[in-house]
Amino acid sequence: MVDTHAHLTFPDFQADLSETIARAKAAGVDKIINIGTDSEHNAKAIELTKKYDGLFAAAGLHPHEAQHFSDELLQKMEEFARHPKVVAIGETGLDFYRNYAPAESQYRAFEAQVELARKTGKTLVMHIRAAFKESWGVLEKADLGEEKVVLHCFGEGIEEAKKAIEKRYFLSFNGTLTFPKSTLPEVVKILPLDLILTETDCPYLAPVPHRGKRNEPAYIPVVVEKLAAVLGRSKEELAEVTATNAARAFGI
Ligand SMILES: [Zn+2]
């Protein structure tokens, strides 16, 4: 199984990183992609790939950090992106829910990362919150191609999912799928199996029954199990399919 979106570079894991990775492996999660949010975490994510097997990195600037975007930072990101263990650009996108960065900065950072994805041929990892229409406008114009975009922590409805299916973008699910009031199971049911990815977004969004606690890659099987239950298929099948999808999405 694969955790396609983790933040093991965050201070939350400083005290027990090796144990956290060991627990993931023991749980059958043999690949983890640490997603970059700024220059510091991009560098740390790459460092981790040298220390541990099965770890990969993405280089990006989170929409919350978009006000720090500069040409220099973009150049640095491009250097990171050329590292063989860097398998994606992101996370990027638009977040008009928190609005931690001005919209103008968010657009600028996002559009630059879309171009970087095109230039490097890497897959783009998207964070979209309260900004689907706006994000879609940029993605449609950019037209990165089939299976080159991942909608991380997919939280939209069926209409938006259909648009993603049409483009053959991947949709990635985490602990939010297990929340009792989640409408995501209805979305999952309409998806082609070969576009579904699993992630934790750890340390955030731990699945039930760990909800509210620190999330970690070892909980990926809970998400796989939930997907299997929703789709009426076996856990083993979902584990295999989502791992194959991650292999295609990120070349891992
Ligand atoms: Zn994230």
PDB file of C-alpha atoms and ligand atoms in Angstrom:
ATOM      1  CA  MET A   1       0.000   0.000   0.000  1.00  0.00           C
ATOM      2  CA  VAL A   2       1.055   3.577  -0.587  1.00  0.00           C
ATOM      3  CA  ASP A   3       0.689   6.811   1.333  1.00  0.00           C
ATOM      4  CA  THR A   4       0.751   9.310  -1.544  1.00  0.00           C
ATOM      5  CA  HIS A   5       0.525  12.385   0.684  1.00  0.00           C
ATOM      6  CA  ALA A   6       2.370  12.598   3.994  1.00  0.00           C
ATOM      7  CA  HIS A   7       4.130  15.345   5.910  1.00  0.00           C
ATOM      8  CA  LEU A   8       6.670  13.382   7.934  1.00  0.00           C
ATOM      9  CA  THR A   9       8.957  16.418   7.767  1.00  0.00           C
ATOM     10  CA  PHE A  10       6.663  18.277  10.165  1.00  0.00           C
ATOM     11  CA  PRO A  11       7.760  18.719  13.808  1.00  0.00           C
ATOM     12  CA  ASP A  12       4.947  16.350  14.883  1.00  0.00           C
ATOM     13  CA  PHE A  13       7.161  13.407  13.845  1.00  0.00           C
ATOM     14  CA  GLN A  14      10.493  14.645  15.067  1.00  0.00           C
ATOM     15  CA  ALA A  15      10.547  12.531  18.208  1.00  0.00           C
ATOM     16  CA  ASP A  16       9.621   9.177  16.657  1.00  0.00           C
ATOM     17  CA  LEU A  17      10.199   9.324  12.908  1.00  0.00           C
ATOM     18  CA  SER A  18      12.029   5.983  12.593  1.00  0.00           C
ATOM     19  CA  GLU A  19       9.357   4.233  14.655  1.00  0.00           C
ATOM     20  CA  THR A  20       6.618   5.883  12.568  1.00  0.00           C
ATOM     21  CA  ILE A  21       8.185   4.605   9.344  1.00  0.00           C
ATOM     22  CA  ALA A  22       8.713   1.159  10.873  1.00  0.00           C
ATOM     23  CA  ARG A  23       5.048   1.017  11.913  1.00  0.00           C
ATOM     24  CA  ALA A  24       4.024   1.924   8.365  1.00  0.00           C
ATOM     25  CA  LYS A  25       6.127  -0.881   6.902  1.00  0.00           C
ATOM     26  CA  ALA A  26       4.773  -3.346   9.469  1.00  0.00           C
ATOM     27  CA  ALA A  27       1.257  -2.324   8.413  1.00  0.00           C
ATOM     28  CA  GLY A  28       2.072  -3.056   4.748  1.00  0.00           C
ATOM     29  CA  VAL A  29       2.611   0.544   3.674  1.00  0.00           C
ATOM     30  CA  ASP A  30       5.900   0.244   1.825  1.00  0.00           C
ATOM     31  CA  LYS A  31       5.901   3.548  -0.079  1.00  0.00           C
ATOM     32  CA  ILE A  32       5.410   7.035   1.321  1.00  0.00           C
ATOM     33  CA  ILE A  33       5.563  10.332  -0.558  1.00  0.00           C
ATOM     34  CA  ASN A  34       6.416  13.311   1.600  1.00  0.00           C
ATOM     35  CA  ILE A  35       4.851  16.371   0.089  1.00  0.00           C
ATOM     36  CA  GLY A  36       6.677  19.682   0.054  1.00  0.00           C
ATOM     37  CA  THR A  37       5.050  22.824   1.380  1.00  0.00           C
ATOM     38  CA  ASP A  38       7.967  25.272   1.264  1.00  0.00           C
ATOM     39  CA  SER A  39      11.722  25.289   0.602  1.00  0.00           C
ATOM     40  CA  GLU A  40      12.610  24.011   4.050  1.00  0.00           C
ATOM     41  CA  HIS A  41      10.245  21.046   3.857  1.00  0.00           C
ATOM     42  CA  ASN A  42      11.150  20.293   0.232  1.00  0.00           C
ATOM     43  CA  ALA A  43      14.774  19.941   1.315  1.00  0.00           C
ATOM     44  CA  LYS A  44      13.847  17.850   4.353  1.00  0.00           C
ATOM     45  CA  ALA A  45      11.632  15.553   2.280  1.00  0.00           C
ATOM     46  CA  ILE A  46      14.548  14.872  -0.073  1.00  0.00           C
ATOM     47  CA  GLU A  47      16.858  14.227   2.893  1.00  0.00           C
ATOM     48  CA  LEU A  48      14.447  11.574   4.158  1.00  0.00           C
ATOM     49  CA  THR A  49      14.560   9.730   0.820  1.00  0.00           C
ATOM     50  CA  LYS A  50      18.291   9.219   1.374  1.00  0.00           C
ATOM     51  CA  LYS A  51      17.781   7.839   4.858  1.00  0.00           C
ATOM     52  CA  TYR A  52      14.873   5.457   4.323  1.00  0.00           C
ATOM     53  CA  ASP A  53      13.889   2.992   1.613  1.00  0.00           C
ATOM     54  CA  GLY A  54      10.498   3.437   0.026  1.00  0.00           C
ATOM     55  CA  LEU A  55      10.354   7.153   0.679  1.00  0.00           C
ATOM     56  CA  PHE A  56       9.799   9.698  -2.087  1.00  0.00           C
ATOM     57  CA  ALA A  57       9.316  13.445  -2.173  1.00  0.00           C
ATOM     58  CA  ALA A  58       7.339  16.158  -3.917  1.00  0.00           C
ATOM     59  CA  ALA A  59       8.656  19.697  -4.281  1.00  0.00           C
ATOM     60  CA  GLY A  60       6.159  22.503  -3.953  1.00  0.00           C
ATOM     61  CA  LEU A  61       4.864  25.630  -2.287  1.00  0.00           C
ATOM     62  CA  HIS A  62       1.571  25.248  -0.405  1.00  0.00           C
ATOM     63  CA  PRO A  63      -1.150  27.825  -1.163  1.00  0.00           C
ATOM     64  CA  HIS A  64      -0.963  28.870   2.505  1.00  0.00           C
ATOM     65  CA  GLU A  65       2.691  29.852   1.883  1.00  0.00           C
ATOM     66  CA  ALA A  66       2.109  31.456  -1.505  1.00  0.00           C
ATOM     67  CA  GLN A  67       3.071  34.941  -0.325  1.00  0.00           C
ATOM     68  CA  HIS A  68       6.671  33.649  -0.111  1.00  0.00           C
ATOM     69  CA  PHE A  69       6.774  32.836  -3.813  1.00  0.00           C
ATOM     70  CA  SER A  70       9.660  34.361  -5.749  1.00  0.00           C
ATOM     71  CA  ASP A  71      11.669  33.618  -8.888  1.00  0.00           C
ATOM     72  CA  GLU A  72      14.505  32.486  -6.683  1.00  0.00           C
ATOM     73  CA  LEU A  73      12.234  30.054  -4.871  1.00  0.00           C
ATOM     74  CA  LEU A  74      10.941  28.737  -8.185  1.00  0.00           C
ATOM     75  CA  GLN A  75      14.469  28.129  -9.372  1.00  0.00           C
ATOM     76  CA  LYS A  76      15.232  26.263  -6.157  1.00  0.00           C
ATOM     77  CA  MET A  77      12.077  24.199  -6.649  1.00  0.00           C
ATOM     78  CA  GLU A  78      13.227  23.280 -10.132  1.00  0.00           C
ATOM     79  CA  GLU A  79      16.555  22.086  -8.743  1.00  0.00           C
ATOM     80  CA  PHE A  80      14.685  19.966  -6.202  1.00  0.00           C
ATOM     81  CA  ALA A  81      12.425  18.640  -8.946  1.00  0.00           C
ATOM     82  CA  ARG A  82      15.407  17.235 -10.835  1.00  0.00           C
ATOM     83  CA  HIS A  83      16.283  14.956  -7.916  1.00  0.00           C
ATOM     84  CA  PRO A  84      15.479  11.341  -8.896  1.00  0.00           C
ATOM     85  CA  LYS A  85      13.404  10.724  -5.746  1.00  0.00           C
ATOM     86  CA  VAL A  86      11.232  13.784  -6.357  1.00  0.00           C
ATOM     87  CA  VAL A  87       8.194  12.307  -8.071  1.00  0.00           C
ATOM     88  CA  ALA A  88       5.810  15.268  -8.177  1.00  0.00           C
ATOM     89  CA  ILE A  89       5.359  19.025  -8.006  1.00  0.00           C
ATOM     90  CA  GLY A  90       3.212  20.239  -5.120  1.00  0.00           C
ATOM     91  CA  GLU A  91       1.296  20.616  -3.135  1.00  0.00           C
ATOM     92  CA  THR A  92      -0.077  23.628  -4.904  1.00  0.00           C
ATOM     93  CA  GLY A  93      -3.487  24.980  -5.832  1.00  0.00           C
ATOM     94  CA  LEU A  94      -5.880  27.486  -4.339  1.00  0.00           C
ATOM     95  CA  ASP A  95      -7.342  27.725  -0.828  1.00  0.00           C
ATOM     96  CA  PHE A  96     -10.018  30.381  -0.472  1.00  0.00           C
ATOM     97  CA  TYR A  97     -11.332  28.787   2.714  1.00  0.00           C
ATOM     98  CA  ARG A  98      -8.431  29.721   4.965  1.00  0.00           C
ATOM     99  CA  ASN A  99      -7.152  32.545   2.757  1.00  0.00           C
ATOM    100  CA  TYR A 100      -3.798  32.544   4.555  1.00  0.00           C
ATOM    101  CA  ALA A 101      -2.199  34.082   1.462  1.00  0.00           C
ATOM    102  CA  PRO A 102      -3.714  36.735  -0.810  1.00  0.00           C
ATOM    103  CA  ALA A 103      -5.518  35.306  -3.851  1.00  0.00           C
ATOM    104  CA  GLU A 104      -3.124  37.055  -6.204  1.00  0.00           C
ATOM    105  CA  SER A 105      -0.087  35.345  -4.631  1.00  0.00           C
ATOM    106  CA  GLN A 106      -1.880  32.011  -4.663  1.00  0.00           C
ATOM    107  CA  TYR A 107      -2.572  32.280  -8.388  1.00  0.00           C
ATOM    108  CA  ARG A 108       0.984  33.306  -9.144  1.00  0.00           C
ATOM    109  CA  ALA A 109       2.546  30.420  -7.187  1.00  0.00           C
ATOM    110  CA  PHE A 110       0.033  27.926  -8.580  1.00  0.00           C
ATOM    111  CA  GLU A 111       0.493  28.919 -12.217  1.00  0.00           C
ATOM    112  CA  ALA A 112       4.262  28.785 -11.866  1.00  0.00           C
ATOM    113  CA  GLN A 113       4.079  25.264 -10.413  1.00  0.00           C
ATOM    114  CA  VAL A 114       1.772  24.128 -13.204  1.00  0.00           C
ATOM    115  CA  GLU A 115       4.431  25.266 -15.673  1.00  0.00           C
ATOM    116  CA  LEU A 116       7.149  23.571 -13.633  1.00  0.00           C
ATOM    117  CA  ALA A 117       5.186  20.309 -13.759  1.00  0.00           C
ATOM    118  CA  ARG A 118       4.945  20.622 -17.515  1.00  0.00           C
ATOM    119  CA  LYS A 119       8.615  21.461 -17.892  1.00  0.00           C
ATOM    120  CA  THR A 120       9.833  18.607 -15.687  1.00  0.00           C
ATOM    121  CA  GLY A 121       7.179  16.099 -16.763  1.00  0.00           C
ATOM    122  CA  LYS A 122       6.264  15.448 -13.119  1.00  0.00           C
ATOM    123  CA  THR A 123       2.760  14.930 -11.827  1.00  0.00           C
ATOM    124  CA  LEU A 124       1.051  17.888 -10.165  1.00  0.00           C
ATOM    125  CA  VAL A 125      -0.357  17.456  -6.628  1.00  0.00           C
ATOM    126  CA  MET A 126      -3.339  19.736  -6.094  1.00  0.00           C
ATOM    127  CA  HIS A 127      -4.717  21.217  -2.877  1.00  0.00           C
ATOM    128  CA  ILE A 128      -8.129  22.741  -3.582  1.00  0.00           C
ATOM    129  CA  ARG A 129     -10.357  24.211  -0.899  1.00  0.00           C
ATOM    130  CA  ALA A 130     -13.372  26.428  -1.577  1.00  0.00           C
ATOM    131  CA  ALA A 131     -11.796  27.135  -4.948  1.00  0.00           C
ATOM    132  CA  PHE A 132     -12.791  24.357  -7.333  1.00  0.00           C
ATOM    133  CA  LYS A 133     -14.042  26.544 -10.155  1.00  0.00           C
ATOM    134  CA  GLU A 134     -11.036  28.839  -9.959  1.00  0.00           C
ATOM    135  CA  SER A 135      -8.540  25.968  -9.802  1.00  0.00           C
ATOM    136  CA  TRP A 136     -10.252  24.201 -12.669  1.00  0.00           C
ATOM    137  CA  GLY A 137      -9.928  27.295 -14.817  1.00  0.00           C
ATOM    138  CA  VAL A 138      -6.155  27.195 -14.426  1.00  0.00           C
ATOM    139  CA  LEU A 139      -5.918  23.427 -14.922  1.00  0.00           C
ATOM    140  CA  GLU A 140      -8.077  23.441 -18.045  1.00  0.00           C
ATOM    141  CA  LYS A 141      -5.993  26.159 -19.597  1.00  0.00           C
ATOM    142  CA  ALA A 142      -2.766  24.365 -18.722  1.00  0.00           C
ATOM    143  CA  ASP A 143      -4.014  20.986 -19.972  1.00  0.00           C
ATOM    144  CA  LEU A 144      -1.278  18.882 -18.374  1.00  0.00           C
ATOM    145  CA  GLY A 145      -2.717  15.682 -19.788  1.00  0.00           C
ATOM    146  CA  GLU A 146      -4.134  12.392 -18.560  1.00  0.00           C
ATOM    147  CA  GLU A 147      -2.881  10.959 -15.273  1.00  0.00           C
ATOM    148  CA  LYS A 148      -0.617  13.969 -14.666  1.00  0.00           C
ATOM    149  CA  VAL A 149      -2.753  15.600 -11.960  1.00  0.00           C
ATOM    150  CA  VAL A 150      -3.688  14.364  -8.472  1.00  0.00           C
ATOM    151  CA  LEU A 151      -6.565  15.952  -6.587  1.00  0.00           C
ATOM    152  CA  HIS A 152      -5.290  15.461  -3.058  1.00  0.00           C
ATOM    153  CA  CYS A 153      -7.783  15.111  -0.182  1.00  0.00           C
ATOM    154  CA  PHE A 154     -10.657  15.121  -2.651  1.00  0.00           C
ATOM    155  CA  GLY A 155     -13.537  16.862  -0.930  1.00  0.00           C
ATOM    156  CA  GLU A 156     -15.864  17.883  -3.722  1.00  0.00           C
ATOM    157  CA  GLY A 157     -19.124  16.386  -4.971  1.00  0.00           C
ATOM    158  CA  ILE A 158     -20.173  14.088  -7.770  1.00  0.00           C
ATOM    159  CA  GLU A 159     -20.269  16.810 -10.447  1.00  0.00           C
ATOM    160  CA  GLU A 160     -16.681  17.813  -9.737  1.00  0.00           C
ATOM    161  CA  ALA A 161     -15.610  14.169  -9.625  1.00  0.00           C
ATOM    162  CA  LYS A 162     -17.101  13.666 -13.081  1.00  0.00           C
ATOM    163  CA  LYS A 163     -15.012  16.527 -14.407  1.00  0.00           C
ATOM    164  CA  ALA A 164     -11.913  14.913 -12.963  1.00  0.00           C
ATOM    165  CA  ILE A 165     -12.829  11.542 -14.477  1.00  0.00           C
ATOM    166  CA  GLU A 166     -13.264  13.172 -17.867  1.00  0.00           C
ATOM    167  CA  LYS A 167      -9.724  14.578 -17.643  1.00  0.00           C
ATOM    168  CA  ARG A 168      -8.410  11.342 -16.141  1.00  0.00           C
ATOM    169  CA  TYR A 169      -7.042  13.032 -13.072  1.00  0.00           C
ATOM    170  CA  PHE A 170      -6.419  10.946  -9.968  1.00  0.00           C
ATOM    171  CA  LEU A 171      -8.589  11.465  -6.883  1.00  0.00           C
ATOM    172  CA  SER A 172      -6.897  10.832  -3.569  1.00  0.00           C
ATOM    173  CA  PHE A 173      -8.715   9.879  -0.351  1.00  0.00           C
ATOM    174  CA  ASN A 174      -7.764   9.918   3.297  1.00  0.00           C
ATOM    175  CA  GLY A 175      -9.325   9.721   6.770  1.00  0.00           C
ATOM    176  CA  THR A 176     -12.126  12.124   5.826  1.00  0.00           C
ATOM    177  CA  LEU A 177     -13.686   9.217   3.909  1.00  0.00           C
ATOM    178  CA  THR A 178     -14.262   7.426   7.229  1.00  0.00           C
ATOM    179  CA  PHE A 179     -15.982  10.323   9.003  1.00  0.00           C
ATOM    180  CA  PRO A 180     -19.611   9.431   9.793  1.00  0.00           C
ATOM    181  CA  LYS A 181     -21.128  12.428   7.997  1.00  0.00           C
ATOM    182  CA  SER A 182     -18.907  12.158   4.944  1.00  0.00           C
ATOM    183  CA  THR A 183     -20.625  12.262   1.555  1.00  0.00           C
ATOM    184  CA  LEU A 184     -17.451  10.952  -0.100  1.00  0.00           C
ATOM    185  CA  PRO A 185     -18.592   7.294  -0.212  1.00  0.00           C
ATOM    186  CA  GLU A 186     -21.219   8.359  -2.788  1.00  0.00           C
ATOM    187  CA  VAL A 187     -18.465   9.976  -4.843  1.00  0.00           C
ATOM    188  CA  VAL A 188     -16.178   6.950  -4.601  1.00  0.00           C
ATOM    189  CA  LYS A 189     -18.933   4.712  -5.997  1.00  0.00           C
ATOM    190  CA  ILE A 190     -18.936   6.512  -9.360  1.00  0.00           C
ATOM    191  CA  LEU A 191     -15.164   6.483  -9.836  1.00  0.00           C
ATOM    192  CA  PRO A 192     -13.249   4.210 -12.173  1.00  0.00           C
ATOM    193  CA  LEU A 193     -11.089   2.015  -9.926  1.00  0.00           C
ATOM    194  CA  ASP A 194      -7.951   3.031 -11.764  1.00  0.00           C
ATOM    195  CA  LEU A 195      -8.163   6.684 -10.688  1.00  0.00           C
ATOM    196  CA  ILE A 196      -8.339   6.133  -6.906  1.00  0.00           C
ATOM    197  CA  LEU A 197      -5.348   6.897  -4.690  1.00  0.00           C
ATOM    198  CA  THR A 198      -4.804   6.596  -0.933  1.00  0.00           C
ATOM    199  CA  GLU A 199      -3.121   9.106   1.344  1.00  0.00           C
ATOM    200  CA  THR A 200      -3.040  10.181   4.972  1.00  0.00           C
ATOM    201  CA  ASP A 201      -2.197  13.917   4.810  1.00  0.00           C
ATOM    202  CA  CYS A 202      -0.594  13.113   8.164  1.00  0.00           C
ATOM    203  CA  PRO A 203      -0.278  14.537  10.773  1.00  0.00           C
ATOM    204  CA  TYR A 204      -3.801  15.751   9.909  1.00  0.00           C
ATOM    205  CA  LEU A 205      -7.129  13.997   9.288  1.00  0.00           C
ATOM    206  CA  ALA A 206      -6.639  10.691  11.092  1.00  0.00           C
ATOM    207  CA  PRO A 207      -9.316   8.152  10.134  1.00  0.00           C
ATOM    208  CA  VAL A 208     -11.935   6.804  12.521  1.00  0.00           C
ATOM    209  CA  PRO A 209     -11.192   5.300  15.107  1.00  0.00           C
ATOM    210  CA  HIS A 210      -8.060   7.474  15.444  1.00  0.00           C
ATOM    211  CA  ARG A 211      -9.893  10.684  14.567  1.00  0.00           C
ATOM    212  CA  GLY A 212      -8.585  13.744  16.383  1.00  0.00           C
ATOM    213  CA  LYS A 213      -5.225  12.142  17.127  1.00  0.00           C
ATOM    214  CA  ARG A 214      -2.030  12.456  15.132  1.00  0.00           C
ATOM    215  CA  ASN A 215      -2.377  10.701  11.814  1.00  0.00           C
ATOM    216  CA  GLU A 216       0.428   8.530  10.382  1.00  0.00           C
ATOM    217  CA  PRO A 217       1.129   6.339   7.326  1.00  0.00           C
ATOM    218  CA  ALA A 218       0.399   3.141   9.304  1.00  0.00           C
ATOM    219  CA  TYR A 219      -3.306   4.084   9.117  1.00  0.00           C
ATOM    220  CA  ILE A 220      -3.455   3.731   5.319  1.00  0.00           C
ATOM    221  CA  PRO A 221      -5.019   0.243   5.701  1.00  0.00           C
ATOM    222  CA  VAL A 222      -8.010   1.894   7.421  1.00  0.00           C
ATOM    223  CA  VAL A 223      -8.605   4.010   4.308  1.00  0.00           C
ATOM    224  CA  VAL A 224      -8.098   0.985   2.028  1.00  0.00           C
ATOM    225  CA  GLU A 225     -10.575  -1.004   4.094  1.00  0.00           C
ATOM    226  CA  LYS A 226     -13.151   1.776   3.906  1.00  0.00           C
ATOM    227  CA  LEU A 227     -12.744   2.041   0.119  1.00  0.00           C
ATOM    228  CA  ALA A 228     -13.190  -1.717  -0.143  1.00  0.00           C
ATOM    229  CA  ALA A 229     -16.338  -1.627   2.012  1.00  0.00           C
ATOM    230  CA  VAL A 230     -17.861   1.232   0.006  1.00  0.00           C
ATOM    231  CA  LEU A 231     -17.137  -0.528  -3.291  1.00  0.00           C
ATOM    232  CA  GLY A 232     -18.102  -4.001  -2.110  1.00  0.00           C
ATOM    233  CA  ARG A 233     -14.705  -5.418  -2.984  1.00  0.00           C
ATOM    234  CA  SER A 234     -11.964  -7.087  -1.006  1.00  0.00           C
ATOM    235  CA  LYS A 235      -9.350  -5.239   0.979  1.00  0.00           C
ATOM    236  CA  GLU A 236      -6.659  -7.114  -0.912  1.00  0.00           C
ATOM    237  CA  GLU A 237      -7.995  -5.970  -4.261  1.00  0.00           C
ATOM    238  CA  LEU A 238      -8.172  -2.329  -3.171  1.00  0.00           C
ATOM    239  CA  ALA A 239      -4.672  -2.521  -1.708  1.00  0.00           C
ATOM    240  CA  GLU A 240      -3.351  -3.818  -4.990  1.00  0.00           C
ATOM    241  CA  VAL A 241      -5.299  -1.453  -7.251  1.00  0.00           C
ATOM    242  CA  THR A 242      -4.419   1.688  -5.286  1.00  0.00           C
ATOM    243  CA  ALA A 243      -0.739   0.698  -5.215  1.00  0.00           C
ATOM    244  CA  THR A 244      -0.763   0.139  -8.989  1.00  0.00           C
ATOM    245  CA  ASN A 245      -2.471   3.504  -9.455  1.00  0.00           C
ATOM    246  CA  ALA A 246       0.179   5.229  -7.327  1.00  0.00           C
ATOM    247  CA  ALA A 247       2.866   3.530  -9.374  1.00  0.00           C
ATOM    248  CA  ARG A 248       1.386   5.019 -12.551  1.00  0.00           C
ATOM    249  CA  ALA A 249       0.657   8.419 -11.026  1.00  0.00           C
ATOM    250  CA  PHE A 250       4.159   8.956  -9.691  1.00  0.00           C
ATOM    251  CA  GLY A 251       6.365   6.473 -11.526  1.00  0.00           C
ATOM    252  CA  ILE A 252       7.229   4.713  -8.277  1.00  0.00           C
TER     253      ILE A 252
HETATM  254 ZN    ZN B   1      -0.776  18.234   2.526  1.00  0.00          ZN
END
